[in-house]
mmCIF file of C-alpha atoms in Angstrom:
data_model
loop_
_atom_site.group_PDB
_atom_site.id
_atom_site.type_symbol
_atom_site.label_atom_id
_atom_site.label_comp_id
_atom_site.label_asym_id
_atom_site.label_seq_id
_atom_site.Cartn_x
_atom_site.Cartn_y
_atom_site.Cartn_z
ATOM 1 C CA UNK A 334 8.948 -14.825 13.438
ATOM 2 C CA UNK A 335 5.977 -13.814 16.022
ATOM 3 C CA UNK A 336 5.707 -10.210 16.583
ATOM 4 C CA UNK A 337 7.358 -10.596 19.993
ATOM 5 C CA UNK A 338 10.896 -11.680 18.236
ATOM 6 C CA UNK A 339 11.230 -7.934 16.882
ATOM 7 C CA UNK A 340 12.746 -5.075 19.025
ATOM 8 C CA UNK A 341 11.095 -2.861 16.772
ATOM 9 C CA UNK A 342 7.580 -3.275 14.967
ATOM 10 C CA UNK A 343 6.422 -0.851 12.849
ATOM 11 C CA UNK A 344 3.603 0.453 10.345
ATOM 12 C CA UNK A 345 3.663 2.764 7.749
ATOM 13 C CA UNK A 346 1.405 4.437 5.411
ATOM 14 C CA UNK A 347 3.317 5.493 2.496
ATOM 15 C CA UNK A 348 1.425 7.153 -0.732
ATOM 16 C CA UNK A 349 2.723 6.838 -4.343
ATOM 17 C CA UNK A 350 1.437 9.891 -6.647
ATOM 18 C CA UNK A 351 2.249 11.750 -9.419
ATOM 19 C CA UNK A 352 0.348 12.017 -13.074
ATOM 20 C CA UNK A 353 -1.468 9.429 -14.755
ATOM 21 C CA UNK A 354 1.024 6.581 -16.613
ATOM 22 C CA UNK A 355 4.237 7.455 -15.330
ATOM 23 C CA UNK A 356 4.384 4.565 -13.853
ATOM 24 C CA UNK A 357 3.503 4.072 -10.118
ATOM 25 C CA UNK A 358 1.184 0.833 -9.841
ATOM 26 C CA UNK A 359 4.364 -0.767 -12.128
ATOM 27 C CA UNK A 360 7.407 0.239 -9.322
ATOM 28 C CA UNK A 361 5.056 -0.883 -6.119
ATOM 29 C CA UNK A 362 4.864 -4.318 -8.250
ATOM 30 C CA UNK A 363 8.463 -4.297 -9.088
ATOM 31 C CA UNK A 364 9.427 -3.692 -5.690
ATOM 32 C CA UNK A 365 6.710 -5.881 -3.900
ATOM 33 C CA UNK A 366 6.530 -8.518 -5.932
ATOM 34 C CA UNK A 367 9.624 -8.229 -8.760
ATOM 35 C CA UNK A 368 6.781 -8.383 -11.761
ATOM 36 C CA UNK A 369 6.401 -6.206 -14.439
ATOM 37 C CA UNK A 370 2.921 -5.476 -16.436
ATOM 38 C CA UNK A 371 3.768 -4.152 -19.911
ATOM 39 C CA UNK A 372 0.249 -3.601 -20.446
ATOM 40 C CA UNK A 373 -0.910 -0.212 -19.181
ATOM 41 C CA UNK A 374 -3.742 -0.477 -16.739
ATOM 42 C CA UNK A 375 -5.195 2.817 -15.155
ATOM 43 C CA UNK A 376 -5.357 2.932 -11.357
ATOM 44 C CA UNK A 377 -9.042 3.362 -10.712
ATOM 45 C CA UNK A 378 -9.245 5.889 -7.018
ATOM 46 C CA UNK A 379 -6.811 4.257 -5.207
ATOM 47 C CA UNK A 380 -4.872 0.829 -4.992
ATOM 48 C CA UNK A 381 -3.093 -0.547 -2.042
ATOM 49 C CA UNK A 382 -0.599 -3.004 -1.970
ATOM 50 C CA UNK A 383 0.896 -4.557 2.019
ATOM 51 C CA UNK A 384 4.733 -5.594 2.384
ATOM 52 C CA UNK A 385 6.932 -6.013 5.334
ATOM 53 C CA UNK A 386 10.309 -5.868 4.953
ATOM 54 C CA UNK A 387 13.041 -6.374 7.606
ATOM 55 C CA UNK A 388 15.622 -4.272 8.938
ATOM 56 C CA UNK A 389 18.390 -4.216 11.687
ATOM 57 C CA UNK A 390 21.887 -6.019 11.822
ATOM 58 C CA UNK A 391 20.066 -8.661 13.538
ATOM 59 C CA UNK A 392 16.860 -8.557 12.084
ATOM 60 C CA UNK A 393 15.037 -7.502 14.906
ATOM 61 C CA UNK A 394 12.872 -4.352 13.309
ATOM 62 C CA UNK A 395 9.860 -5.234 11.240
ATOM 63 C CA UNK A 396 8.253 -2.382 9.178
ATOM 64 C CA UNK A 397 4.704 -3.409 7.286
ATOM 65 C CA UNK A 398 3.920 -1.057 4.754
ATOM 66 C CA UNK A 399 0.817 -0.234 2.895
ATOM 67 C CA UNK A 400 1.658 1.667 -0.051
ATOM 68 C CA UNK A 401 -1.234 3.798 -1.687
ATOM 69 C CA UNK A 402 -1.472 3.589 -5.211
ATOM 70 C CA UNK A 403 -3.256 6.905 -5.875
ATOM 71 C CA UNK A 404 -4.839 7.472 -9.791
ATOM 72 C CA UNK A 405 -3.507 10.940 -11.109
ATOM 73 C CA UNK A 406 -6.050 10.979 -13.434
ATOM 74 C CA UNK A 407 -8.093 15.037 -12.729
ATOM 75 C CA UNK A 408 -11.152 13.080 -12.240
ATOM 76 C CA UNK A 409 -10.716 11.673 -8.929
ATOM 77 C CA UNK A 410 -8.223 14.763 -7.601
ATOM 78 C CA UNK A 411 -11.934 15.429 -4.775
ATOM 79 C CA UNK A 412 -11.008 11.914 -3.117
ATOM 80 C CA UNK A 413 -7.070 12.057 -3.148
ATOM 81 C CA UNK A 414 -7.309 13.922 0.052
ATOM 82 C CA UNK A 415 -8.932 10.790 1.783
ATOM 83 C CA UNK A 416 -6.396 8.734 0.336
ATOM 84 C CA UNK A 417 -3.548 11.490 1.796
ATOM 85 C CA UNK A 418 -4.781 10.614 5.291
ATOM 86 C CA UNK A 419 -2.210 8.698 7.501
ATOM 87 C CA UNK A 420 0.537 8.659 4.937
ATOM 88 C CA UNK A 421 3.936 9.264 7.295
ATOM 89 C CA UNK A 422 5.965 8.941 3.758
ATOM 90 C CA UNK A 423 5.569 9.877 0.298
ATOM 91 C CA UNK A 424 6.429 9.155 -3.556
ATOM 92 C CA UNK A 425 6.285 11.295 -6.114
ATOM 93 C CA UNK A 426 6.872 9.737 -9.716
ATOM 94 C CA UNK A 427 6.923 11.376 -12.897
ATOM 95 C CA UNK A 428 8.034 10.092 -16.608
ATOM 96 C CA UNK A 429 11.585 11.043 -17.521
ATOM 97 C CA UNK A 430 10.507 10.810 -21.373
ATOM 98 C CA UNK A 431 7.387 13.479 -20.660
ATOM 99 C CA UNK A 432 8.036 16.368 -19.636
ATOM 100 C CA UNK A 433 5.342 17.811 -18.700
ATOM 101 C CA UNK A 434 4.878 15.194 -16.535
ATOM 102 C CA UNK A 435 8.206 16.806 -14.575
ATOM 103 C CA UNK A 436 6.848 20.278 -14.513
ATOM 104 C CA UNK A 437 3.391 18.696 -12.197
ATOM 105 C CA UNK A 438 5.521 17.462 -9.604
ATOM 106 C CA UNK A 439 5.663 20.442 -7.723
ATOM 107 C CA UNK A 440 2.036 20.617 -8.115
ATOM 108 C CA UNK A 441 1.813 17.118 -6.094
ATOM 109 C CA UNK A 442 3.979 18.380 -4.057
ATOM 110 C CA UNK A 443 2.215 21.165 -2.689
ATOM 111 C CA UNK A 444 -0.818 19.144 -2.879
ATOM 112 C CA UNK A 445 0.633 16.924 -0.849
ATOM 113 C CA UNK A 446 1.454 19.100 1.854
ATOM 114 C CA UNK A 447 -1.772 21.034 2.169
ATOM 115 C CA UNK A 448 -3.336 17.905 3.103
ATOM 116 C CA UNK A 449 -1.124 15.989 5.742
ATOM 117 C CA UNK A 450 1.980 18.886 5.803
ATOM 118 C CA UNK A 451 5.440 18.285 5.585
ATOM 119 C CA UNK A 452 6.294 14.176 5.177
ATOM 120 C CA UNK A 453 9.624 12.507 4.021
ATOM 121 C CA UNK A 454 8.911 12.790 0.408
ATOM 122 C CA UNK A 455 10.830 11.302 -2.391
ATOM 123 C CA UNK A 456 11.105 11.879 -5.910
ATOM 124 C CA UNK A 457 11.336 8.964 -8.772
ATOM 125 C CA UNK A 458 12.082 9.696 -12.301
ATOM 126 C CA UNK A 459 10.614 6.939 -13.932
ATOM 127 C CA UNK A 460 11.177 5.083 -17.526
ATOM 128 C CA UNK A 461 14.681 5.348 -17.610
ATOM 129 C CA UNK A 462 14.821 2.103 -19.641
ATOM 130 C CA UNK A 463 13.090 4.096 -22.608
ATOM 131 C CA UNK A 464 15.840 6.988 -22.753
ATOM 132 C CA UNK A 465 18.674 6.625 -25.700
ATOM 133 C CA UNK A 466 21.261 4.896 -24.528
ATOM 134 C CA UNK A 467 23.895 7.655 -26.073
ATOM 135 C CA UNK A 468 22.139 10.709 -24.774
ATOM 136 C CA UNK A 469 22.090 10.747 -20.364
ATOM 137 C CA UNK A 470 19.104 12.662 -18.780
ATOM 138 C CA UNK A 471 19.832 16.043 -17.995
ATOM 139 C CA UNK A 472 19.845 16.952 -14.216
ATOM 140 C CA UNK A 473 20.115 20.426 -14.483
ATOM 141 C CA UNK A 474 15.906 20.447 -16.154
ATOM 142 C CA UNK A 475 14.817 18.878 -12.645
ATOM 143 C CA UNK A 476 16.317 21.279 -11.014
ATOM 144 C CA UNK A 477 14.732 24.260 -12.951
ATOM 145 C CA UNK A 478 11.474 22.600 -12.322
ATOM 146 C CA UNK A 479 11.404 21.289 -8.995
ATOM 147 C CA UNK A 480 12.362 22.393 -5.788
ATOM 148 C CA UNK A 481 14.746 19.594 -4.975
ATOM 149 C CA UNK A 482 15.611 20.494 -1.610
ATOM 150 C CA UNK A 483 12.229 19.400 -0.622
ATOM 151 C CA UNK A 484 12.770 15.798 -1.312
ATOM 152 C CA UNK A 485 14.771 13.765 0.766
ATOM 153 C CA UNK A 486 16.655 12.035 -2.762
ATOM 154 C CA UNK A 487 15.890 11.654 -6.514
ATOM 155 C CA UNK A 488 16.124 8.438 -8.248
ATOM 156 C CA UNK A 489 16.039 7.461 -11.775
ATOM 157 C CA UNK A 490 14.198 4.500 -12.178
ATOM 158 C CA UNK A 491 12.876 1.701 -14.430
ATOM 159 C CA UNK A 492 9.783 -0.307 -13.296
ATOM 160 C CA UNK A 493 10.609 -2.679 -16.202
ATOM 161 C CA UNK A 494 14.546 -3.571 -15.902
ATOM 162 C CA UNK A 495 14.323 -2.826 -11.765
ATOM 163 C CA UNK A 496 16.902 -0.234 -11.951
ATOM 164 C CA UNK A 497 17.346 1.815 -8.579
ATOM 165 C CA UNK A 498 13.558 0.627 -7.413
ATOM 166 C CA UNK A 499 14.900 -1.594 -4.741
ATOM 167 C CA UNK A 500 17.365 1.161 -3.663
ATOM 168 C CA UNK A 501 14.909 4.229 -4.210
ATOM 169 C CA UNK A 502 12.090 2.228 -2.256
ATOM 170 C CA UNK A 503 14.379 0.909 1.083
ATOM 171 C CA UNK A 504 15.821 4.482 1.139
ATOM 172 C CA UNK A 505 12.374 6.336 2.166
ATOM 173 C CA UNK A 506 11.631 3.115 4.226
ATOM 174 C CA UNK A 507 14.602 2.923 6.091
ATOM 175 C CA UNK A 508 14.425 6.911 6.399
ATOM 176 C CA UNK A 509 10.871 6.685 8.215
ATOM 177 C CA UNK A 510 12.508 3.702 10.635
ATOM 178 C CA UNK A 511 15.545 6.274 11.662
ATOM 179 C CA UNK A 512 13.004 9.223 12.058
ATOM 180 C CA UNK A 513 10.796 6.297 14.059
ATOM 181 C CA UNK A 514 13.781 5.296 16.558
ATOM 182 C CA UNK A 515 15.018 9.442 16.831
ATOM 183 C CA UNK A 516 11.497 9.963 17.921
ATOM 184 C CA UNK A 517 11.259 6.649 20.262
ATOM 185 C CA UNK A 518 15.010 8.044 22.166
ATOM 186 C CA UNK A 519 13.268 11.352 22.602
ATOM 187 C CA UNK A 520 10.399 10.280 24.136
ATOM 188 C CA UNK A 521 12.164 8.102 26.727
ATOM 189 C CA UNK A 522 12.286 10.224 30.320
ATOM 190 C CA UNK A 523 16.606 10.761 31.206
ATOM 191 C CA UNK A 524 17.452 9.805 34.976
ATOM 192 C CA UNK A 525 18.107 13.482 35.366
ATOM 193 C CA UNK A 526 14.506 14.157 34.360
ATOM 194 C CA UNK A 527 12.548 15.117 37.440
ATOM 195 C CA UNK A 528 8.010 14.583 36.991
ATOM 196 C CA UNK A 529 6.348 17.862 37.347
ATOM 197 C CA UNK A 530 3.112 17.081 39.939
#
């Protein structure tokens, strides 16, 4: 399809961030490209990775995406706030086996915002392929660490078995297309609207 046979054509900037190894680089590939690395490579700066994906009930709203890969490594924290610019969505991942990894996100967070201010944010617990299978994650330690209301949803996902990445990823997508149309109905003068001279 040419970029005349969508009603809607969008771009979006979103950035993926959270501490080093929980597992961002591995969910953009799951989601982009349905691979999984089980070698562990470190993000050097900043990655980014394009995708368009389609919405609508006919198909008629493109969004192309450039998702940011940014390293959480403390070494390049002076150039994440060149990666921050742009983003109109974020992702913040952390490791549902570390916990420490949990108590940063806030951290990220408020990073984050003093950069580009308040985004659609989401929140990804990641690795949930490597918890027991008799003992479920306990909710109620996110919620004593992070401020959940600031996130527009949580997910618990696995890079490696694709659990809730496809769900977790189209939800902030298909968030930034509503807030996208909301904004396009607002702008658009009403016949009652009279132009000031």
């Amino acid at each position: 399809m040419s970029s005349q046979d969508f009603e809607k054509d969008y771009i979006h900037k979103i950035v993926v961030i959270g501490d080093a190894s929980v597992g961002k680089t591995s969910l953009i590939k799951k989601y982009t490209a349905g691979s999984f690395n089980t070698e562990y490579i470190k993000t050097i700066g900043a990655q980014f990775s394009r995708y368009v994906k389609i919405f609508g009930e006919n198909n008629d709203i493109r969004v192309r995406l450039l998702f940011w890969d940014v390293a959480g490594q403390q070494e390049w924290d002076f150039m994440r706030p060149k990666f921050y610019h742009g983003a109109r969505g974020a992702i913040i991942v952390f490791d549902l086996t570390r916990e420490d990894t949990m108590k940063n996100v806030m951290t990220w967070y408020n990073e984050l915002r003093r950069h580009v201010g308040v985004i659609p944010t989401i929140l990804f617990g990641n690795k949930r392929d490597l918890l027991p299978e008799s003992s479920a994650f306990d909710d109620s330690k996110v919620g004593a660490e992070i401020e959940l209301d600031k996130f527009y949803k949580f997910y618990k996902t696995s890079a490696k078995t694709g659990e809730h990445v496809h769900e977790a990823f189209d939800t902030i997508i298909s968030h930034l297309v509503d807030l996208e149309i909301e904004r396009s109905k607002e702008d658009k003068p009403t016949k009652n609207s009279t132009k000031k001279i």
